[in-house]
Amino acid sequence: MKLSLTLLVTALGFTAAKKNNPFAPKVTRKTAKGKMNAKLMSNAKTLRRLDGEDEEQEVDLSGYSIKFEKCQFVKQYDGEEGGGGNEDVDTILSTKRFVIFRMCPDSSCSSCNYNYGEYIVDMDTYLEAALGYKQEVQEENCNTCNECYEKAAEAAEADDDAAEEDEDAWKCQNVDTSTCYAECQNIENMEENGYMDASEFTECQQLDYEDDYGNVYYAGAMCASSGSRIKIGIFTDEECSNYDETKDIENYMKNDDGYNMKLSYHLLKQTFAEGECVASCVVEEEENPDEDNGDDEKEVEINQMCEELYEASGKCESSHGFEQGIVDYDNYDNQVRNEELVCDFISSLKAGHYDQTGEIVVSGGRTTLGGGSTTSGGQKFALTFFILGSVGLAGYAAMLHSQLTKGAKADLSRQGGAMA
C-alpha cells in the first residue's frame, strides 16, 4: 500500500489543542485508588454538560484509558529545495516520527478488541504529554511514600494513642514503604549511583563529545524492537534523522566530572507499557474510606495527557466501534472526511512497510530512499540469471548469423559454377 505522506499530514490535521475544552460526562467515578498531585489536578479539565443548542460538545473520554501501540519513523520527501533549507544535510528526505496509540474502554488495555479508537500523533507530542504525566505521578507517589515512611518511624517510637491521633493515617494504609522507599531513594540519588534519566534525552540534542576528526553526535528518541519500544540512540545530524547503529549511546554519556554514566529507563519505559494501560483518562482523587462522602455526584476530571493527545492526533474510530467517536460531533468535520486515509496510513505502519530507520521495506529487501540501495539474495540471483541469459542469447545469435552467412556464400558459388 502506497500513500502520499503529504496527503497524510493534511489528513491528520495536527493542530494545537484548544485552551478551553468542554466535555460532556456520562459516568461518574469515585475511587480512592488514584494518587494525583495538586499540579495535575489544577491542569485537568472539568467535564460539564452544555445545555445551549449553539454550544459545541466534544468527545467524552471519561470511560477510556490510553494504550501504547507502536512507534514508527517514516522518511519522506521534504518538499523544499535543499532539504528544507538545511545546507548541512546531503539528502532531500526528512524523517517523520509517529506514535500509534489506542483509547481502550474501562481500562481493558490487555484486550481492547471493541469500542476503542486508534490514533496517530507525532512522537514529540506523545512523549511530552506522557512523560509530563508520568513525572507528576512519580513525584506524588514518592512524596506519599516518604511521608508514610516517616510516620511509620515516628509511630515506632511513640505509644499507640499518639499514633491514632493522626487524621491522615488512612493515606498510608495501601502504601508498602518497604519497597517504595528504596525505589524512591534510587530515583532521587540516580546520578550519585552512576545513572542519567533517559527521558531527559528524548528531544534531539548535541552530545558533549567530538572525535579526532571534529565530528559531533546527537542523542534523541528513536523506535526500537519493531516499534514496541522507545530508546535513546545516536545520530549524526542535528535533526536526529540519520541513526548511527555502530555506536552505543552509553559510551558517550559522561557527568560533569568526566565519568561514564548509564541510562535509566525507569520513567521512559512507562510511556510504552506492553499489555497494560499507560494512563487512565479520569483523574482519580484520594478519599478517606472511613468518611461518609455522600451520594452526590462529583465533577469528573479528565487527565490532561488524554485531552492533549486526543486533540493533537489523527483519528481512526468508526471502524473500531468507538462509541464516543468524532462522527457525532460537528467540530471534527475535517477529521471525519479524512478518517479513511488516516486508518489506511495507520494500517500501513502496523503492517511493517517501514523499517526501524524509516526506510520503505519492499518484498523482503530494503529500498533506500536516500540515494543508495541494497539488494537481497533473490534480486542478486535474478540479476545474474538475466545477465548470463543475455550473454548466451547473444552468442547463439552470433552463431546463427555465421551459419547463415556461410550458407549464402556456398549457394552463390554453386550458382556461379553452373552458369559457367
PDB file of N, CA and C in Angstrom, residues 302-371:
ATOM      1  N   ILE A 302     -10.745  15.218  33.757  1.00  0.00           N
ATOM      2  CA  ILE A 302     -10.087  14.486  32.668  1.00  0.00           C
ATOM      3  C   ILE A 302      -8.580  14.705  32.730  1.00  0.00           C
ATOM      4  N   ASN A 303      -7.860  13.602  32.647  1.00  0.00           N
ATOM      5  CA  ASN A 303      -6.400  13.646  32.620  1.00  0.00           C
ATOM      6  C   ASN A 303      -5.938  14.519  31.444  1.00  0.00           C
ATOM      7  N   GLN A 304      -5.066  15.470  31.720  1.00  0.00           N
ATOM      8  CA  GLN A 304      -4.602  16.385  30.681  1.00  0.00           C
ATOM      9  C   GLN A 304      -3.871  15.652  29.562  1.00  0.00           C
ATOM     10  N   MET A 305      -3.194  14.564  29.889  1.00  0.00           N
ATOM     11  CA  MET A 305      -2.498  13.778  28.869  1.00  0.00           C
ATOM     12  C   MET A 305      -3.479  13.264  27.825  1.00  0.00           C
ATOM     13  N   CYS A 306      -4.622  12.714  28.266  1.00  0.00           N
ATOM     14  CA  CYS A 306      -5.621  12.200  27.332  1.00  0.00           C
ATOM     15  C   CYS A 306      -6.175  13.322  26.463  1.00  0.00           C
ATOM     16  N   GLU A 307      -6.474  14.433  27.083  1.00  0.00           N
ATOM     17  CA  GLU A 307      -7.046  15.553  26.341  1.00  0.00           C
ATOM     18  C   GLU A 307      -6.100  16.066  25.266  1.00  0.00           C
ATOM     19  N   GLU A 308      -4.838  16.259  25.626  1.00  0.00           N
ATOM     20  CA  GLU A 308      -3.859  16.798  24.673  1.00  0.00           C
ATOM     21  C   GLU A 308      -3.620  15.838  23.514  1.00  0.00           C
ATOM     22  N   LEU A 309      -3.467  14.556  23.821  1.00  0.00           N
ATOM     23  CA  LEU A 309      -3.182  13.588  22.761  1.00  0.00           C
ATOM     24  C   LEU A 309      -4.391  13.389  21.851  1.00  0.00           C
ATOM     25  N   TYR A 310      -5.584  13.406  22.424  1.00  0.00           N
ATOM     26  CA  TYR A 310      -6.768  13.237  21.592  1.00  0.00           C
ATOM     27  C   TYR A 310      -6.926  14.413  20.623  1.00  0.00           C
ATOM     28  N   GLU A 311      -6.719  15.616  21.114  1.00  0.00           N
ATOM     29  CA  GLU A 311      -6.867  16.797  20.267  1.00  0.00           C
ATOM     30  C   GLU A 311      -5.803  16.855  19.176  1.00  0.00           C
ATOM     31  N   ALA A 312      -4.598  16.389  19.456  1.00  0.00           N
ATOM     32  CA  ALA A 312      -3.485  16.531  18.512  1.00  0.00           C
ATOM     33  C   ALA A 312      -3.411  15.399  17.492  1.00  0.00           C
ATOM     34  N   SER A 313      -4.156  14.333  17.684  1.00  0.00           N
ATOM     35  CA  SER A 313      -3.949  13.118  16.896  1.00  0.00           C
ATOM     36  C   SER A 313      -4.858  13.041  15.680  1.00  0.00           C
ATOM     37  N   GLY A 314      -4.402  12.229  14.688  1.00  0.00           N
ATOM     38  CA  GLY A 314      -5.263  11.777  13.609  1.00  0.00           C
ATOM     39  C   GLY A 314      -6.057  10.585  14.113  1.00  0.00           C
ATOM     40  N   LYS A 315      -7.343  10.488  13.738  1.00  0.00           N
ATOM     41  CA  LYS A 315      -8.248   9.552  14.406  1.00  0.00           C
ATOM     42  C   LYS A 315      -8.801   8.495  13.455  1.00  0.00           C
ATOM     43  N   CYS A 316      -8.818   7.258  13.948  1.00  0.00           N
ATOM     44  CA  CYS A 316      -9.445   6.135  13.243  1.00  0.00           C
ATOM     45  C   CYS A 316     -10.369   5.460  14.246  1.00  0.00           C
ATOM     46  N   GLU A 317     -11.658   5.788  14.193  1.00  0.00           N
ATOM     47  CA  GLU A 317     -12.578   5.381  15.262  1.00  0.00           C
ATOM     48  C   GLU A 317     -13.761   4.551  14.776  1.00  0.00           C
ATOM     49  N   SER A 318     -14.419   4.970  13.698  1.00  0.00           N
ATOM     50  CA  SER A 318     -15.683   4.336  13.312  1.00  0.00           C
ATOM     51  C   SER A 318     -15.521   2.855  12.998  1.00  0.00           C
ATOM     52  N   SER A 319     -14.394   2.455  12.426  1.00  0.00           N
ATOM     53  CA  SER A 319     -14.175   1.046  12.074  1.00  0.00           C
ATOM     54  C   SER A 319     -13.936   0.163  13.291  1.00  0.00           C
ATOM     55  N   HIS A 320     -13.685   0.776  14.451  1.00  0.00           N
ATOM     56  CA  HIS A 320     -13.433   0.014  15.678  1.00  0.00           C
ATOM     57  C   HIS A 320     -14.587   0.126  16.667  1.00  0.00           C
ATOM     58  N   GLY A 321     -15.688   0.727  16.247  1.00  0.00           N
ATOM     59  CA  GLY A 321     -16.864   0.809  17.111  1.00  0.00           C
ATOM     60  C   GLY A 321     -16.734   1.757  18.271  1.00  0.00           C
ATOM     61  N   PHE A 322     -15.897   2.790  18.121  1.00  0.00           N
ATOM     62  CA  PHE A 322     -15.686   3.754  19.206  1.00  0.00           C
ATOM     63  C   PHE A 322     -16.977   4.538  19.436  1.00  0.00           C
ATOM     64  N   GLU A 323     -17.613   4.324  20.579  1.00  0.00           N
ATOM     65  CA  GLU A 323     -18.947   4.865  20.833  1.00  0.00           C
ATOM     66  C   GLU A 323     -18.961   6.394  20.952  1.00  0.00           C
ATOM     67  N   GLN A 324     -17.866   6.966  21.393  1.00  0.00           N
ATOM     68  CA  GLN A 324     -17.818   8.420  21.570  1.00  0.00           C
ATOM     69  C   GLN A 324     -17.108   9.102  20.405  1.00  0.00           C
ATOM     70  N   GLY A 325     -17.149   8.477  19.227  1.00  0.00           N
ATOM     71  CA  GLY A 325     -16.329   8.920  18.102  1.00  0.00           C
ATOM     72  C   GLY A 325     -16.665  10.289  17.544  1.00  0.00           C
ATOM     73  N   ILE A 326     -15.750  10.791  16.729  1.00  0.00           N
ATOM     74  CA  ILE A 326     -15.850  12.127  16.152  1.00  0.00           C
ATOM     75  C   ILE A 326     -16.976  12.256  15.148  1.00  0.00           C
ATOM     76  N   VAL A 327     -17.526  11.135  14.655  1.00  0.00           N
ATOM     77  CA  VAL A 327     -18.577  11.212  13.641  1.00  0.00           C
ATOM     78  C   VAL A 327     -19.831  11.891  14.168  1.00  0.00           C
ATOM     79  N   ASP A 328     -20.003  11.958  15.479  1.00  0.00           N
ATOM     80  CA  ASP A 328     -21.203  12.550  16.071  1.00  0.00           C
ATOM     81  C   ASP A 328     -21.018  14.014  16.451  1.00  0.00           C
ATOM     82  N   TYR A 329     -19.882  14.615  16.098  1.00  0.00           N
ATOM     83  CA  TYR A 329     -19.602  15.974  16.554  1.00  0.00           C
ATOM     84  C   TYR A 329     -19.220  16.860  15.368  1.00  0.00           C
ATOM     85  N   ASP A 330     -19.879  18.022  15.289  1.00  0.00           N
ATOM     86  CA  ASP A 330     -19.704  18.915  14.148  1.00  0.00           C
ATOM     87  C   ASP A 330     -18.314  19.535  14.086  1.00  0.00           C
ATOM     88  N   ASN A 331     -17.661  19.701  15.228  1.00  0.00           N
ATOM     89  CA  ASN A 331     -16.378  20.397  15.238  1.00  0.00           C
ATOM     90  C   ASN A 331     -15.208  19.509  14.826  1.00  0.00           C
ATOM     91  N   TYR A 332     -15.495  18.293  14.335  1.00  0.00           N
ATOM     92  CA  TYR A 332     -14.447  17.421  13.820  1.00  0.00           C
ATOM     93  C   TYR A 332     -14.707  17.073  12.350  1.00  0.00           C
ATOM     94  N   ASP A 333     -15.375  17.970  11.622  1.00  0.00           N
ATOM     95  CA  ASP A 333     -15.749  17.707  10.236  1.00  0.00           C
ATOM     96  C   ASP A 333     -14.559  17.307   9.378  1.00  0.00           C
ATOM     97  N   ASN A 334     -13.470  18.058   9.493  1.00  0.00           N
ATOM     98  CA  ASN A 334     -12.299  17.803   8.654  1.00  0.00           C
ATOM     99  C   ASN A 334     -11.720  16.420   8.917  1.00  0.00           C
ATOM    100  N   GLN A 335     -11.649  16.023  10.180  1.00  0.00           N
ATOM    101  CA  GLN A 335     -11.081  14.717  10.509  1.00  0.00           C
ATOM    102  C   GLN A 335     -12.018  13.583  10.108  1.00  0.00           C
ATOM    103  N   VAL A 336     -13.331  13.827  10.148  1.00  0.00           N
ATOM    104  CA  VAL A 336     -14.277  12.804   9.703  1.00  0.00           C
ATOM    105  C   VAL A 336     -14.084  12.528   8.212  1.00  0.00           C
ATOM    106  N   ARG A 337     -13.898  13.592   7.431  1.00  0.00           N
ATOM    107  CA  ARG A 337     -13.718  13.428   5.987  1.00  0.00           C
ATOM    108  C   ARG A 337     -12.442  12.673   5.655  1.00  0.00           C
ATOM    109  N   ASN A 338     -11.425  12.803   6.494  1.00  0.00           N
ATOM    110  CA  ASN A 338     -10.132  12.176   6.209  1.00  0.00           C
ATOM    111  C   ASN A 338      -9.879  10.911   7.041  1.00  0.00           C
ATOM    112  N   GLU A 339     -10.904  10.427   7.738  1.00  0.00           N
ATOM    113  CA  GLU A 339     -10.689   9.294   8.641  1.00  0.00           C
ATOM    114  C   GLU A 339     -10.215   8.054   7.896  1.00  0.00           C
ATOM    115  N   GLU A 340     -10.761   7.793   6.723  1.00  0.00           N
ATOM    116  CA  GLU A 340     -10.362   6.598   5.969  1.00  0.00           C
ATOM    117  C   GLU A 340      -8.884   6.655   5.594  1.00  0.00           C
ATOM    118  N   LEU A 341      -8.402   7.824   5.199  1.00  0.00           N
ATOM    119  CA  LEU A 341      -6.993   7.975   4.861  1.00  0.00           C
ATOM    120  C   LEU A 341      -6.108   7.741   6.077  1.00  0.00           C
ATOM    121  N   VAL A 342      -6.527   8.265   7.230  1.00  0.00           N
ATOM    122  CA  VAL A 342      -5.767   8.061   8.461  1.00  0.00           C
ATOM    123  C   VAL A 342      -5.735   6.580   8.825  1.00  0.00           C
ATOM    124  N   CYS A 343      -6.893   5.912   8.716  1.00  0.00           N
ATOM    125  CA  CYS A 343      -6.946   4.475   9.031  1.00  0.00           C
ATOM    126  C   CYS A 343      -6.023   3.674   8.118  1.00  0.00           C
ATOM    127  N   ASP A 344      -6.001   4.015   6.834  1.00  0.00           N
ATOM    128  CA  ASP A 344      -5.132   3.312   5.884  1.00  0.00           C
ATOM    129  C   ASP A 344      -3.658   3.524   6.229  1.00  0.00           C
ATOM    130  N   PHE A 345      -3.306   4.737   6.599  1.00  0.00           N
ATOM    131  CA  PHE A 345      -1.905   5.001   6.917  1.00  0.00           C
ATOM    132  C   PHE A 345      -1.480   4.279   8.192  1.00  0.00           C
ATOM    133  N   ILE A 346      -2.349   4.291   9.206  1.00  0.00           N
ATOM    134  CA  ILE A 346      -2.052   3.552  10.435  1.00  0.00           C
ATOM    135  C   ILE A 346      -1.850   2.065  10.120  1.00  0.00           C
ATOM    136  N   SER A 347      -2.704   1.517   9.264  1.00  0.00           N
ATOM    137  CA  SER A 347      -2.577   0.097   8.885  1.00  0.00           C
ATOM    138  C   SER A 347      -1.250  -0.172   8.190  1.00  0.00           C
ATOM    139  N   SER A 348      -0.805   0.760   7.334  1.00  0.00           N
ATOM    140  CA  SER A 348       0.458   0.558   6.624  1.00  0.00           C
ATOM    141  C   SER A 348       1.642   0.574   7.586  1.00  0.00           C
ATOM    142  N   LEU A 349       1.576   1.406   8.606  1.00  0.00           N
ATOM    143  CA  LEU A 349       2.669   1.444   9.591  1.00  0.00           C
ATOM    144  C   LEU A 349       2.683   0.175  10.433  1.00  0.00           C
ATOM    145  N   LYS A 350       1.521  -0.294  10.824  1.00  0.00           N
ATOM    146  CA  LYS A 350       1.443  -1.505  11.643  1.00  0.00           C
ATOM    147  C   LYS A 350       1.802  -2.756  10.848  1.00  0.00           C
ATOM    148  N   ALA A 351       1.647  -2.711   9.513  1.00  0.00           N
ATOM    149  CA  ALA A 351       1.927  -3.875   8.670  1.00  0.00           C
ATOM    150  C   ALA A 351       3.418  -4.081   8.424  1.00  0.00           C
ATOM    151  N   GLY A 352       4.257  -3.164   8.896  1.00  0.00           N
ATOM    152  CA  GLY A 352       5.704  -3.334   8.741  1.00  0.00           C
ATOM    153  C   GLY A 352       6.238  -2.889   7.406  1.00  0.00           C
ATOM    154  N   HIS A 353       5.617  -1.893   6.783  1.00  0.00           N
ATOM    155  CA  HIS A 353       6.082  -1.401   5.487  1.00  0.00           C
ATOM    156  C   HIS A 353       7.287  -0.475   5.597  1.00  0.00           C
ATOM    157  N   TYR A 354       7.683  -0.160   6.845  1.00  0.00           N
ATOM    158  CA  TYR A 354       8.858   0.681   7.077  1.00  0.00           C
ATOM    159  C   TYR A 354       9.751   0.004   8.113  1.00  0.00           C
ATOM    160  N   ASP A 355      11.057   0.181   7.956  1.00  0.00           N
ATOM    161  CA  ASP A 355      11.969  -0.409   8.924  1.00  0.00           C
ATOM    162  C   ASP A 355      12.208   0.569  10.076  1.00  0.00           C
ATOM    163  N   GLN A 356      13.151   0.225  10.952  1.00  0.00           N
ATOM    164  CA  GLN A 356      13.387   0.999  12.169  1.00  0.00           C
ATOM    165  C   GLN A 356      13.814   2.436  11.890  1.00  0.00           C
ATOM    166  N   THR A 357      14.517   2.660  10.781  1.00  0.00           N
ATOM    167  CA  THR A 357      15.018   3.995  10.470  1.00  0.00           C
ATOM    168  C   THR A 357      14.073   4.786   9.573  1.00  0.00           C
ATOM    169  N   GLY A 358      12.970   4.162   9.136  1.00  0.00           N
ATOM    170  CA  GLY A 358      12.003   4.868   8.310  1.00  0.00           C
ATOM    171  C   GLY A 358      12.077   4.546   6.834  1.00  0.00           C
ATOM    172  N   GLU A 359      12.988   3.657   6.429  1.00  0.00           N
ATOM    173  CA  GLU A 359      13.087   3.274   5.026  1.00  0.00           C
ATOM    174  C   GLU A 359      11.925   2.342   4.655  1.00  0.00           C
ATOM    175  N   ILE A 360      11.482   2.430   3.405  1.00  0.00           N
ATOM    176  CA  ILE A 360      10.403   1.565   2.924  1.00  0.00           C
ATOM    177  C   ILE A 360      10.924   0.148   2.725  1.00  0.00           C
ATOM    178  N   VAL A 361      10.198  -0.829   3.218  1.00  0.00           N
ATOM    179  CA  VAL A 361      10.548  -2.242   3.059  1.00  0.00           C
ATOM    180  C   VAL A 361       9.722  -2.813   1.912  1.00  0.00           C
ATOM    181  N   VAL A 362      10.404  -3.420   0.922  1.00  0.00           N
ATOM    182  CA  VAL A 362       9.711  -3.976  -0.245  1.00  0.00           C
ATOM    183  C   VAL A 362      10.085  -5.439  -0.412  1.00  0.00           C
ATOM    184  N   SER A 363       9.141  -6.331  -0.264  1.00  0.00           N
ATOM    185  CA  SER A 363       9.281  -7.764  -0.555  1.00  0.00           C
ATOM    186  C   SER A 363      10.535  -8.374   0.049  1.00  0.00           C
ATOM    187  N   GLY A 364      10.765  -8.091   1.304  1.00  0.00           N
ATOM    188  CA  GLY A 364      11.879  -8.727   1.999  1.00  0.00           C
ATOM    189  C   GLY A 364      13.193  -8.031   1.812  1.00  0.00           C
ATOM    190  N   GLY A 365      13.321  -7.160   0.801  1.00  0.00           N
ATOM    191  CA  GLY A 365      14.541  -6.396   0.629  1.00  0.00           C
ATOM    192  C   GLY A 365      14.316  -5.010   1.168  1.00  0.00           C
ATOM    193  N   ARG A 366      15.308  -4.166   1.090  1.00  0.00           N
ATOM    194  CA  ARG A 366      15.139  -2.818   1.579  1.00  0.00           C
ATOM    195  C   ARG A 366      15.520  -1.844   0.499  1.00  0.00           C
ATOM    196  N   THR A 367      14.601  -0.961   0.165  1.00  0.00           N
ATOM    197  CA  THR A 367      14.874   0.088  -0.802  1.00  0.00           C
ATOM    198  C   THR A 367      15.216   1.354  -0.051  1.00  0.00           C
ATOM    199  N   THR A 368      16.398   1.867  -0.227  1.00  0.00           N
ATOM    200  CA  THR A 368      16.847   3.043   0.490  1.00  0.00           C
ATOM    201  C   THR A 368      16.517   4.291  -0.307  1.00  0.00           C
ATOM    202  N   LEU A 369      15.758   5.178   0.315  1.00  0.00           N
ATOM    203  CA  LEU A 369      15.331   6.375  -0.382  1.00  0.00           C
ATOM    204  C   LEU A 369      16.372   7.480  -0.329  1.00  0.00           C
ATOM    205  N   GLY A 370      17.463   7.257   0.344  1.00  0.00           N
ATOM    206  CA  GLY A 370      18.459   8.305   0.491  1.00  0.00           C
ATOM    207  C   GLY A 370      19.433   8.390  -0.650  1.00  0.00           C
ATOM    208  N   GLY A 371      19.228   7.665  -1.727  1.00  0.00           N
ATOM    209  CA  GLY A 371      20.095   7.769  -2.892  1.00  0.00           C
ATOM    210  C   GLY A 371      20.840   6.503  -3.192  1.00  0.00           C
TER     211      GLY A 371
END
